[in-house]
PDB file of C-alpha atoms in Angstrom:
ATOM      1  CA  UNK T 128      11.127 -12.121   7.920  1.00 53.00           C
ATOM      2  CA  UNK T 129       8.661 -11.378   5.387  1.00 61.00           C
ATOM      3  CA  UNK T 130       4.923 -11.221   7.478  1.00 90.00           C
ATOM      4  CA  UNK T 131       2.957 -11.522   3.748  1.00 95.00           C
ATOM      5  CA  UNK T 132       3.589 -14.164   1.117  1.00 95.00           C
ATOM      6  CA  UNK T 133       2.367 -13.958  -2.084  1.00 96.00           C
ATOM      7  CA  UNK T 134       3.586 -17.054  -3.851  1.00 94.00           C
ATOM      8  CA  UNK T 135       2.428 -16.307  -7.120  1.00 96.00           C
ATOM      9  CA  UNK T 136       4.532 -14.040  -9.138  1.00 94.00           C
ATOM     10  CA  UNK T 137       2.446 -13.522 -12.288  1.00 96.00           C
ATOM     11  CA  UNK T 138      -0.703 -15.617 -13.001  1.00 97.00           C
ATOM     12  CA  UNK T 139      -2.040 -15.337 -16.657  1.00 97.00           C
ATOM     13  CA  UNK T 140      -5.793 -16.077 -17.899  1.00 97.00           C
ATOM     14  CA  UNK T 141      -8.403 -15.764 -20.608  1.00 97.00           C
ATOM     15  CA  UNK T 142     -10.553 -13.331 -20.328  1.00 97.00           C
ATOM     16  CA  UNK T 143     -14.097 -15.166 -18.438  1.00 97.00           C
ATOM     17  CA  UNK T 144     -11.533 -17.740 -16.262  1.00 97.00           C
ATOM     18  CA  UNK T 145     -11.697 -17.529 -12.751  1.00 97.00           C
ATOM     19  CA  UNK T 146      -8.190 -16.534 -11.271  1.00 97.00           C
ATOM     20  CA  UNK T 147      -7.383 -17.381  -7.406  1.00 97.00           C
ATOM     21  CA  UNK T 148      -4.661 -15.326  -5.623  1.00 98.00           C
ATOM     22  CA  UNK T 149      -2.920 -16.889  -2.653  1.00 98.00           C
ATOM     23  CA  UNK T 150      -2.152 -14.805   0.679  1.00 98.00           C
ATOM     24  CA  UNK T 151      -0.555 -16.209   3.653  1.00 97.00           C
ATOM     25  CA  UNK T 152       0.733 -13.770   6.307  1.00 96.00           C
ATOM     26  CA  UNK T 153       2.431 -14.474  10.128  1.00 94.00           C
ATOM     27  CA  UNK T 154       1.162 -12.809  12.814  1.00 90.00           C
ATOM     28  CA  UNK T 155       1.346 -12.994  16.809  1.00 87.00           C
ATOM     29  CA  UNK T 156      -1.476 -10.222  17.644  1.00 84.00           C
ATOM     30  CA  UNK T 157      -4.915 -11.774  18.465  1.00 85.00           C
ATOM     31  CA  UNK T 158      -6.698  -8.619  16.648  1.00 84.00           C
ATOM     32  CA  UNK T 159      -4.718  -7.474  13.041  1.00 87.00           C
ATOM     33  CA  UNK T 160      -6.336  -6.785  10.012  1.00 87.00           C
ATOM     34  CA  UNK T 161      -5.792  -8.062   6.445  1.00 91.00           C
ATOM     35  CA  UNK T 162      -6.618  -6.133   3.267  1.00 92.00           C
ATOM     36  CA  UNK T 163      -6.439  -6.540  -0.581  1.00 95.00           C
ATOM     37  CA  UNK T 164      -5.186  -3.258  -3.004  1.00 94.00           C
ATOM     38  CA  UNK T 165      -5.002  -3.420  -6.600  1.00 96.00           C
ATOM     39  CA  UNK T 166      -2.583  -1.457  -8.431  1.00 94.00           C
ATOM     40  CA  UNK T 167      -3.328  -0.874 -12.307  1.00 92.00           C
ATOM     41  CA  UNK T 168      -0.769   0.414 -14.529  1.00 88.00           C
ATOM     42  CA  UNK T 169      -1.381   3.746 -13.911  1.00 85.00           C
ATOM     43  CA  UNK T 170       0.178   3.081  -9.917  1.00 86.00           C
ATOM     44  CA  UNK T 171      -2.598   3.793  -7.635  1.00 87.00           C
ATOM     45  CA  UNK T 172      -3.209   1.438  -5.337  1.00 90.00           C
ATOM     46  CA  UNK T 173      -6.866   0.614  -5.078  1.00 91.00           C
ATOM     47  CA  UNK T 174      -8.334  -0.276  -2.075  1.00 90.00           C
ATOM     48  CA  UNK T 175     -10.428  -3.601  -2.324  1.00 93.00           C
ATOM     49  CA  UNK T 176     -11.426  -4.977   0.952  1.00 90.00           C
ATOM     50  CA  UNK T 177     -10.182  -5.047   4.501  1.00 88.00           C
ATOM     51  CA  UNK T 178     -10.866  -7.930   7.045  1.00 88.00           C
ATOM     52  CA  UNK T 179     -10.586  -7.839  11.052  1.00 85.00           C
ATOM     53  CA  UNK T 180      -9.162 -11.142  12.339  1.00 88.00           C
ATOM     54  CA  UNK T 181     -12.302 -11.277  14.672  1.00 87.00           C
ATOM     55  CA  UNK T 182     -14.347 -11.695  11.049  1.00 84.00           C
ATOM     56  CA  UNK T 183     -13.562 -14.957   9.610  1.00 83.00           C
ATOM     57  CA  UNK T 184     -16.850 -14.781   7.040  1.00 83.00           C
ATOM     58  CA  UNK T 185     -16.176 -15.050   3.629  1.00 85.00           C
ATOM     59  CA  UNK T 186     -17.341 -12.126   1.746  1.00 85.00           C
ATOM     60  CA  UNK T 187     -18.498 -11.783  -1.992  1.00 87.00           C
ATOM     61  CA  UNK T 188     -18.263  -8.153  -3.538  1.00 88.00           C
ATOM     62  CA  UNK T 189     -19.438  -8.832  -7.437  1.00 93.00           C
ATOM     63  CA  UNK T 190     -17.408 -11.072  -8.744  1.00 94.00           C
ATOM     64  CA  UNK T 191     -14.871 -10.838  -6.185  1.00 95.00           C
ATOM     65  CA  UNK T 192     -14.722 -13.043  -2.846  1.00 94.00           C
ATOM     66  CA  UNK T 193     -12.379 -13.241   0.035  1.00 94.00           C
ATOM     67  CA  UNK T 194     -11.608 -16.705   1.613  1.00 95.00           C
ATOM     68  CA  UNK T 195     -10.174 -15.939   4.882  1.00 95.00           C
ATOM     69  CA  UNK T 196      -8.878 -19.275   7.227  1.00 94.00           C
ATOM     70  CA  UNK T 197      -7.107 -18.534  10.237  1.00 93.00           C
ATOM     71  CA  UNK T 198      -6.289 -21.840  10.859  1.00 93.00           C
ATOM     72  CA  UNK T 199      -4.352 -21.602   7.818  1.00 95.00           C
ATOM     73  CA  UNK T 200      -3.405 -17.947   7.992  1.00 95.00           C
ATOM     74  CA  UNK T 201      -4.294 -17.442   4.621  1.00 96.00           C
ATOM     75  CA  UNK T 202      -6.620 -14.613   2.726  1.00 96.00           C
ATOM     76  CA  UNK T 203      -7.405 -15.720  -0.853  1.00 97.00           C
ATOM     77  CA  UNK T 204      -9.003 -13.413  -3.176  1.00 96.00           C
ATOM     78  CA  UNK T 205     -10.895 -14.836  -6.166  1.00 96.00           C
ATOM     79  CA  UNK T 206     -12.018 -13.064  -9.295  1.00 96.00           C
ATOM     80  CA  UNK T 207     -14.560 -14.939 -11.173  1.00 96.00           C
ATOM     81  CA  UNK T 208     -15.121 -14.411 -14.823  1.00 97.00           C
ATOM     82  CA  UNK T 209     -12.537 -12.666 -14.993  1.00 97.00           C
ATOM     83  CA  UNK T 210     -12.050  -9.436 -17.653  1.00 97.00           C
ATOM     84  CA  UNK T 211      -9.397  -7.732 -19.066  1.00 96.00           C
ATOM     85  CA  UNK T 212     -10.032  -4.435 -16.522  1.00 95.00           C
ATOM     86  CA  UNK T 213      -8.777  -7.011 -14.220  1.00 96.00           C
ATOM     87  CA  UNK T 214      -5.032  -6.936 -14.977  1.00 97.00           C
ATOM     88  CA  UNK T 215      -2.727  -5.337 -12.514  1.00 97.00           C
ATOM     89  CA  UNK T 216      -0.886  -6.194  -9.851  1.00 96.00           C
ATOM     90  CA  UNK T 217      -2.267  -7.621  -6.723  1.00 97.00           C
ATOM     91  CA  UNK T 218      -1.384  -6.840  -3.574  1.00 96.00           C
ATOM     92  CA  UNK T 219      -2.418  -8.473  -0.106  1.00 96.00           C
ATOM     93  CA  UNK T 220      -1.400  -6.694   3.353  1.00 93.00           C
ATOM     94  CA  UNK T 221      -1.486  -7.069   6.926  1.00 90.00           C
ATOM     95  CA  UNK T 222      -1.904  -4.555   9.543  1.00 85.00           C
ATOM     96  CA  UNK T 223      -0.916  -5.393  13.408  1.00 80.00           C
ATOM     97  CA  UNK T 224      -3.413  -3.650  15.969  1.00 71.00           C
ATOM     98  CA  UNK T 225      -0.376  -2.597  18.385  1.00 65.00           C
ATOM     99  CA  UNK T 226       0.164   1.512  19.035  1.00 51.00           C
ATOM    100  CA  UNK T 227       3.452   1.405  18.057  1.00 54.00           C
ATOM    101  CA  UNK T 228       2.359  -0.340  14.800  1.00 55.00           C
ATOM    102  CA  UNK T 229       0.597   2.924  13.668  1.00 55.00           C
ATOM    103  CA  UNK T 230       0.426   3.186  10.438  1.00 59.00           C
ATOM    104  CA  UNK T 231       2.178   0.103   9.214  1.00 72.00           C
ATOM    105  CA  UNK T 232       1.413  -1.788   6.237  1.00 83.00           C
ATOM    106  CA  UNK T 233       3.140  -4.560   5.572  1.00 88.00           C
ATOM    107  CA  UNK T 234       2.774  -5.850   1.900  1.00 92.00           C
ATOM    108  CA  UNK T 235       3.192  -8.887  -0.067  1.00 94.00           C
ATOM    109  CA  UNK T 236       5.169  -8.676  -2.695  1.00 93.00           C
ATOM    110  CA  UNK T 237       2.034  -8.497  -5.140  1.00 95.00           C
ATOM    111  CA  UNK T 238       0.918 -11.266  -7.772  1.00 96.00           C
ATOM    112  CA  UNK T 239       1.010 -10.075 -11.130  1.00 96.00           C
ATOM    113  CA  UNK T 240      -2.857 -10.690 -13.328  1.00 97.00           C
ATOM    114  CA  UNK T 241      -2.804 -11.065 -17.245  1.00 97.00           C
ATOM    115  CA  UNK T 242      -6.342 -11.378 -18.016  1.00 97.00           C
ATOM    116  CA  UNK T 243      -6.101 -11.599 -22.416  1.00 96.00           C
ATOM    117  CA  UNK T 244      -8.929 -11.504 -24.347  1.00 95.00           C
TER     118      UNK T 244
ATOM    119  CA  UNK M 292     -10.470  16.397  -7.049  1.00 53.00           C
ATOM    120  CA  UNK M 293      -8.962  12.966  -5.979  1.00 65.00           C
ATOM    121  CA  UNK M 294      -9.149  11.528  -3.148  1.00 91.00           C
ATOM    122  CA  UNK M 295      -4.920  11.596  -3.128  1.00 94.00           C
ATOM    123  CA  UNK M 296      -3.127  14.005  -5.223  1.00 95.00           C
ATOM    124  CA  UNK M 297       0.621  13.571  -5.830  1.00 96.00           C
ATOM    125  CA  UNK M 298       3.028  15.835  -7.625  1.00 97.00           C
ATOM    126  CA  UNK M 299       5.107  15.763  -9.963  1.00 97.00           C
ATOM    127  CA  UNK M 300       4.056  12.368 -11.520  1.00 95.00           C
ATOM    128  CA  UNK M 301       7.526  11.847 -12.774  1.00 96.00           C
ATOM    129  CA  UNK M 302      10.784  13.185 -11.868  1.00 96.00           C
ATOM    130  CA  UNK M 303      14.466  12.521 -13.360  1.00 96.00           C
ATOM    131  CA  UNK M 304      16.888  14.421 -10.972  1.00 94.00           C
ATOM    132  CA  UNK M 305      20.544  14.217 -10.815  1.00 92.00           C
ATOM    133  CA  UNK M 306      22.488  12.637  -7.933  1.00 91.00           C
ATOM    134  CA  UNK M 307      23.396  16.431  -6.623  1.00 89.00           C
ATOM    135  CA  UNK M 308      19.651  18.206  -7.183  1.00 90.00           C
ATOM    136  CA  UNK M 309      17.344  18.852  -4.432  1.00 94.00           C
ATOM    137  CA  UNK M 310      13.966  18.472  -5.542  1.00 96.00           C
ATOM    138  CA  UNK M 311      10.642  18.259  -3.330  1.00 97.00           C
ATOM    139  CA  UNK M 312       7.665  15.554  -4.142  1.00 98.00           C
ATOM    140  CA  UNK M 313       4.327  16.572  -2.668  1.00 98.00           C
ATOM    141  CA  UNK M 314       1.374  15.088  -1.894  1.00 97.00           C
ATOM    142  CA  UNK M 315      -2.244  16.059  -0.903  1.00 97.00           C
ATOM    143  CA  UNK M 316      -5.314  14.461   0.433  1.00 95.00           C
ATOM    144  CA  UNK M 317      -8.701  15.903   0.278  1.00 92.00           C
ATOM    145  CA  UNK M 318     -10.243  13.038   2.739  1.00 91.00           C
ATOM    146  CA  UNK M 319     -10.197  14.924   6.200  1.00 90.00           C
ATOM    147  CA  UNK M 320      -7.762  11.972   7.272  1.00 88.00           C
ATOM    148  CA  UNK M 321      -5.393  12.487   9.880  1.00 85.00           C
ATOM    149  CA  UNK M 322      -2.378  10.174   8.968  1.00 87.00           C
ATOM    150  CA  UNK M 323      -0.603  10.065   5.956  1.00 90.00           C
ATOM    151  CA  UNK M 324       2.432   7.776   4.769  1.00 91.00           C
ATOM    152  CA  UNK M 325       5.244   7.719   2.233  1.00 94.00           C
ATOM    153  CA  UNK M 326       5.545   4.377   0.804  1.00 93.00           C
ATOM    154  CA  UNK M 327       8.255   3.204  -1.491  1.00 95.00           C
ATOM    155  CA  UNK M 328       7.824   0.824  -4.462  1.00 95.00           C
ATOM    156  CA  UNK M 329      11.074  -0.544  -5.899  1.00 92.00           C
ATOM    157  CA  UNK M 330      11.347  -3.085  -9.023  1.00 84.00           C
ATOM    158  CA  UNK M 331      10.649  -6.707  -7.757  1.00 73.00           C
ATOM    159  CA  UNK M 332      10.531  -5.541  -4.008  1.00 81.00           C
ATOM    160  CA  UNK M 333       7.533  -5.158  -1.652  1.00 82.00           C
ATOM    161  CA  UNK M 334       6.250  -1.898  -0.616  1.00 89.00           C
ATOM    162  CA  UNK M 335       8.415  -0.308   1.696  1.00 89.00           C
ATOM    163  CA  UNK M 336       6.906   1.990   4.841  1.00 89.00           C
ATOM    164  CA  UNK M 337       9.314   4.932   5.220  1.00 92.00           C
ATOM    165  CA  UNK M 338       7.080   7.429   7.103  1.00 90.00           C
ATOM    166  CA  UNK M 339       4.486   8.079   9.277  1.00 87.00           C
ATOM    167  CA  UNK M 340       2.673  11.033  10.780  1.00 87.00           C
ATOM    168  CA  UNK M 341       0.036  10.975  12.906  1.00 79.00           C
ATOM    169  CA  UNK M 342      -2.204  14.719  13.271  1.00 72.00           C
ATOM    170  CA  UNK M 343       0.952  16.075  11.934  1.00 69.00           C
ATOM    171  CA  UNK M 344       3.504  14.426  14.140  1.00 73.00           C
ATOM    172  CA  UNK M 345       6.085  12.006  12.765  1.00 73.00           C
ATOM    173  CA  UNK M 346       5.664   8.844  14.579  1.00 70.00           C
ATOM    174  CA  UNK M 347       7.856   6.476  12.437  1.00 69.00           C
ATOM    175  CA  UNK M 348      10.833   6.229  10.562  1.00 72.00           C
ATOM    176  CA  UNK M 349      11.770   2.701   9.342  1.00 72.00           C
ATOM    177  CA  UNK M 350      15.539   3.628   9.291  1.00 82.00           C
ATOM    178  CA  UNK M 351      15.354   5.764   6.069  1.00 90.00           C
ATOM    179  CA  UNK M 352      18.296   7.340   4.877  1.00 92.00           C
ATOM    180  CA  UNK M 353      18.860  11.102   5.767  1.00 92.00           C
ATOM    181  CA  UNK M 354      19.099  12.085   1.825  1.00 94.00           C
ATOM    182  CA  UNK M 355      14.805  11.733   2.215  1.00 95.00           C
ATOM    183  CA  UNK M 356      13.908  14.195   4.437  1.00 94.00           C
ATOM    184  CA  UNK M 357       9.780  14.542   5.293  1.00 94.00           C
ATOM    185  CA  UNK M 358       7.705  17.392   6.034  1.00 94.00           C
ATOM    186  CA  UNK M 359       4.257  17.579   7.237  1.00 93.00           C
ATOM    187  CA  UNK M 360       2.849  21.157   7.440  1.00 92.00           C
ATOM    188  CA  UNK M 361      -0.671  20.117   8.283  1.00 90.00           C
ATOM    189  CA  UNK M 362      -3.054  17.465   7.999  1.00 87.00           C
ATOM    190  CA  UNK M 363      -3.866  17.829   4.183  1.00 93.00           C
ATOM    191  CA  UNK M 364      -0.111  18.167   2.924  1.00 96.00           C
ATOM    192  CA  UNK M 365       2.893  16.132   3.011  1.00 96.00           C
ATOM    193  CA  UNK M 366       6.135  16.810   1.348  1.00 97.00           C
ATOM    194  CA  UNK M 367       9.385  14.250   0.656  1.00 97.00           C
ATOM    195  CA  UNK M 368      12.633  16.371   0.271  1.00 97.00           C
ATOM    196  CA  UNK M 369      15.126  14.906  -1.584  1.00 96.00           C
ATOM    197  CA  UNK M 370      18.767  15.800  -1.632  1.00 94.00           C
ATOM    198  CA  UNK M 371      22.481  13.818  -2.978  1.00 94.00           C
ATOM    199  CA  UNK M 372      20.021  10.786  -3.805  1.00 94.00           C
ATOM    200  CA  UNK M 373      21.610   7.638  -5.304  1.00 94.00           C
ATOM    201  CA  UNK M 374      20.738   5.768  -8.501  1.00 94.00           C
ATOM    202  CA  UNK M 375      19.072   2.921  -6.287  1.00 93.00           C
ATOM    203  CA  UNK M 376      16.679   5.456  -4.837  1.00 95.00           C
ATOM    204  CA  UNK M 377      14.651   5.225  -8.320  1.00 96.00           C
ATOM    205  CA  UNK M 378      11.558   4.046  -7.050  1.00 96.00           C
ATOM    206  CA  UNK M 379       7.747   4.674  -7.180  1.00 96.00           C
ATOM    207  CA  UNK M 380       6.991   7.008  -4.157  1.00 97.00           C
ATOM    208  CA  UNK M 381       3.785   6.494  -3.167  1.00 95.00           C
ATOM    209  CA  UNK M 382       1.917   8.723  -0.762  1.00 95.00           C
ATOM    210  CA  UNK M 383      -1.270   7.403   1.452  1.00 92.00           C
ATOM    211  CA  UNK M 384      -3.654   8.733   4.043  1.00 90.00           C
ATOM    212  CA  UNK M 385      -6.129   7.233   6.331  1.00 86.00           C
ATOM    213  CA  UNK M 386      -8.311   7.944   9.364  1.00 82.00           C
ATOM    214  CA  UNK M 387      -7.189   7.001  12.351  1.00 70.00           C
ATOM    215  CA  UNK M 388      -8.159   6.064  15.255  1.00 64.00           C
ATOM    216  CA  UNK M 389      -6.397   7.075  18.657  1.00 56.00           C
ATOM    217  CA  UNK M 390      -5.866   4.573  21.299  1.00 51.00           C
ATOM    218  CA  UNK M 391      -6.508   2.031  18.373  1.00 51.00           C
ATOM    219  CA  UNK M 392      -4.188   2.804  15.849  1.00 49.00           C
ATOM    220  CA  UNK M 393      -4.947   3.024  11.928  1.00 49.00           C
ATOM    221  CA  UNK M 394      -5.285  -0.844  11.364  1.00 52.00           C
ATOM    222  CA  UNK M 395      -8.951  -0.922  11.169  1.00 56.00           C
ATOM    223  CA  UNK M 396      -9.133   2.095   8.672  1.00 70.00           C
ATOM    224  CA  UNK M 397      -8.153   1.426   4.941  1.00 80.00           C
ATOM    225  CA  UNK M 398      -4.994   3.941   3.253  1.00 85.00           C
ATOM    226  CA  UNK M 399      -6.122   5.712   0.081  1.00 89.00           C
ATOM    227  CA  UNK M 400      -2.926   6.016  -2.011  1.00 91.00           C
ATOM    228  CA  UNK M 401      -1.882   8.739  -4.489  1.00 92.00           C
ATOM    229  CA  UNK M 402      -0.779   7.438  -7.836  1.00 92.00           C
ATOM    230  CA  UNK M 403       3.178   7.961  -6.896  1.00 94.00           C
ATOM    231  CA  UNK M 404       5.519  10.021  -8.175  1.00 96.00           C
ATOM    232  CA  UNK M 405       8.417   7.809 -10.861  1.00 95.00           C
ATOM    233  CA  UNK M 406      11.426   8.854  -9.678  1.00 96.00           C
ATOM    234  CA  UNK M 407      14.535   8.472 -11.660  1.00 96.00           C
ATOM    235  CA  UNK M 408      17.915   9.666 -10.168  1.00 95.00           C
ATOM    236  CA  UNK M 409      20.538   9.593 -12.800  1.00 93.00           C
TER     237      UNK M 409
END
């Protein structure tokens, strides 16, 4: 079963529009973290933010900001006023605080941004 | 240099070539990952080391064979592939931290290696 749901497949905007991207992920640990990558068309992933399940504080980088709701198990990322820089593909990831999950990110299967001018 | 270098960038090979992707980190991490992106999948884990021991493989085929000379370099050798193995191959690193594990340390990624097997 897929731990990381990105619902949205592609989500197009004009350019100054604020775009929301949905994350929900399943989890049994108590501790796991929860991060956000962007991946322009040149196929690095870019690493954006990562969150600790202990840390349920939205955070604001810019004009980026993380909603994170446990209660929910979701991890939204908004960009506000949004440019055209901005379009890639998304992706939000979970990783499980257990040994023998060393290494192991499990990925959503990204959210495509159009941002047009 | 980058943080994650990965070579070639693209790569057509044949179904009976052998052919080697490589990949590099300049970080000082310890743990570094081959990832594969397919068309309209999610990122697939296929391999983990950990100070140069492999500590995961997440039942990949034996036609990808991985190499980890040291901390810095990490190779994917690739032999009789199949036309479904064309994929992104994406190579990561982090810093991680024994007893802990590397989920409270962000992966830097390389920018892949296209891989076409025709």
């Amino acid at each position: 079963a897929q731990k990381v749901t990105q619902a949205q497949t592609e989500i197009s905007v004009v350019e100054k529009e604020d775009v929301t991207l949905d994350c929900v992920y399943e989890t049994r640990d108590t501790t796991y973290y929860l991060f956000w990558y962007k991946q322009p068309p040149s196929g690095e992933l870019v690493f954006l933010i990562r969150r600790n399940s202990f840390d349920e504080q939205n955070e604001i980088s810019g004009r980026y900001s993380w909603n994170f709701q446990k209660s929910t198990s979701s991890f939204n990322f908004t960009i506000t006023a949004s440019q055209v820089v901005d379009s890639a593909v998304y992706f939000c990831a979970l990783s499980e605080a257990l040994t023998d999950s060393w290494g192991k990110l499990q990925f959503g299967a990204g959210t495509q941004v159009v941002v047009t001018p | 240099e980058t943080g994650v270098t990965q070579t070639p960038r693209h790569l057509v090979m044949g179904m009976t070539n052998k052919k080697s992707l490589k990949c590099e980190q300049h970080l000082g991490h310890n743990a570094m990952y081959w990832y594969k992106q397919s068309a309209k999948k999610p990122l697939e884990l296929m391999f983990v080391y950990n100070f140069k021991e492999q500590t995961e493989n997440n039942s990949v085929p034996s036609r990808f064979s991985p190499e980890c000379p040291n901390s810095s370099h990490l190779f994917l050798h690739l032999h009789t592939l199949q036309p479904e193995d064309s994929a992104l191959y994406l190579c990561a690193s982090s810093q991680a931290s024994p007893g802990t594990g590397p989920g409270n340390t962000e992966a830097f990624f390389g920018q892949g290696t296209r891989l076409t097997v025709v």
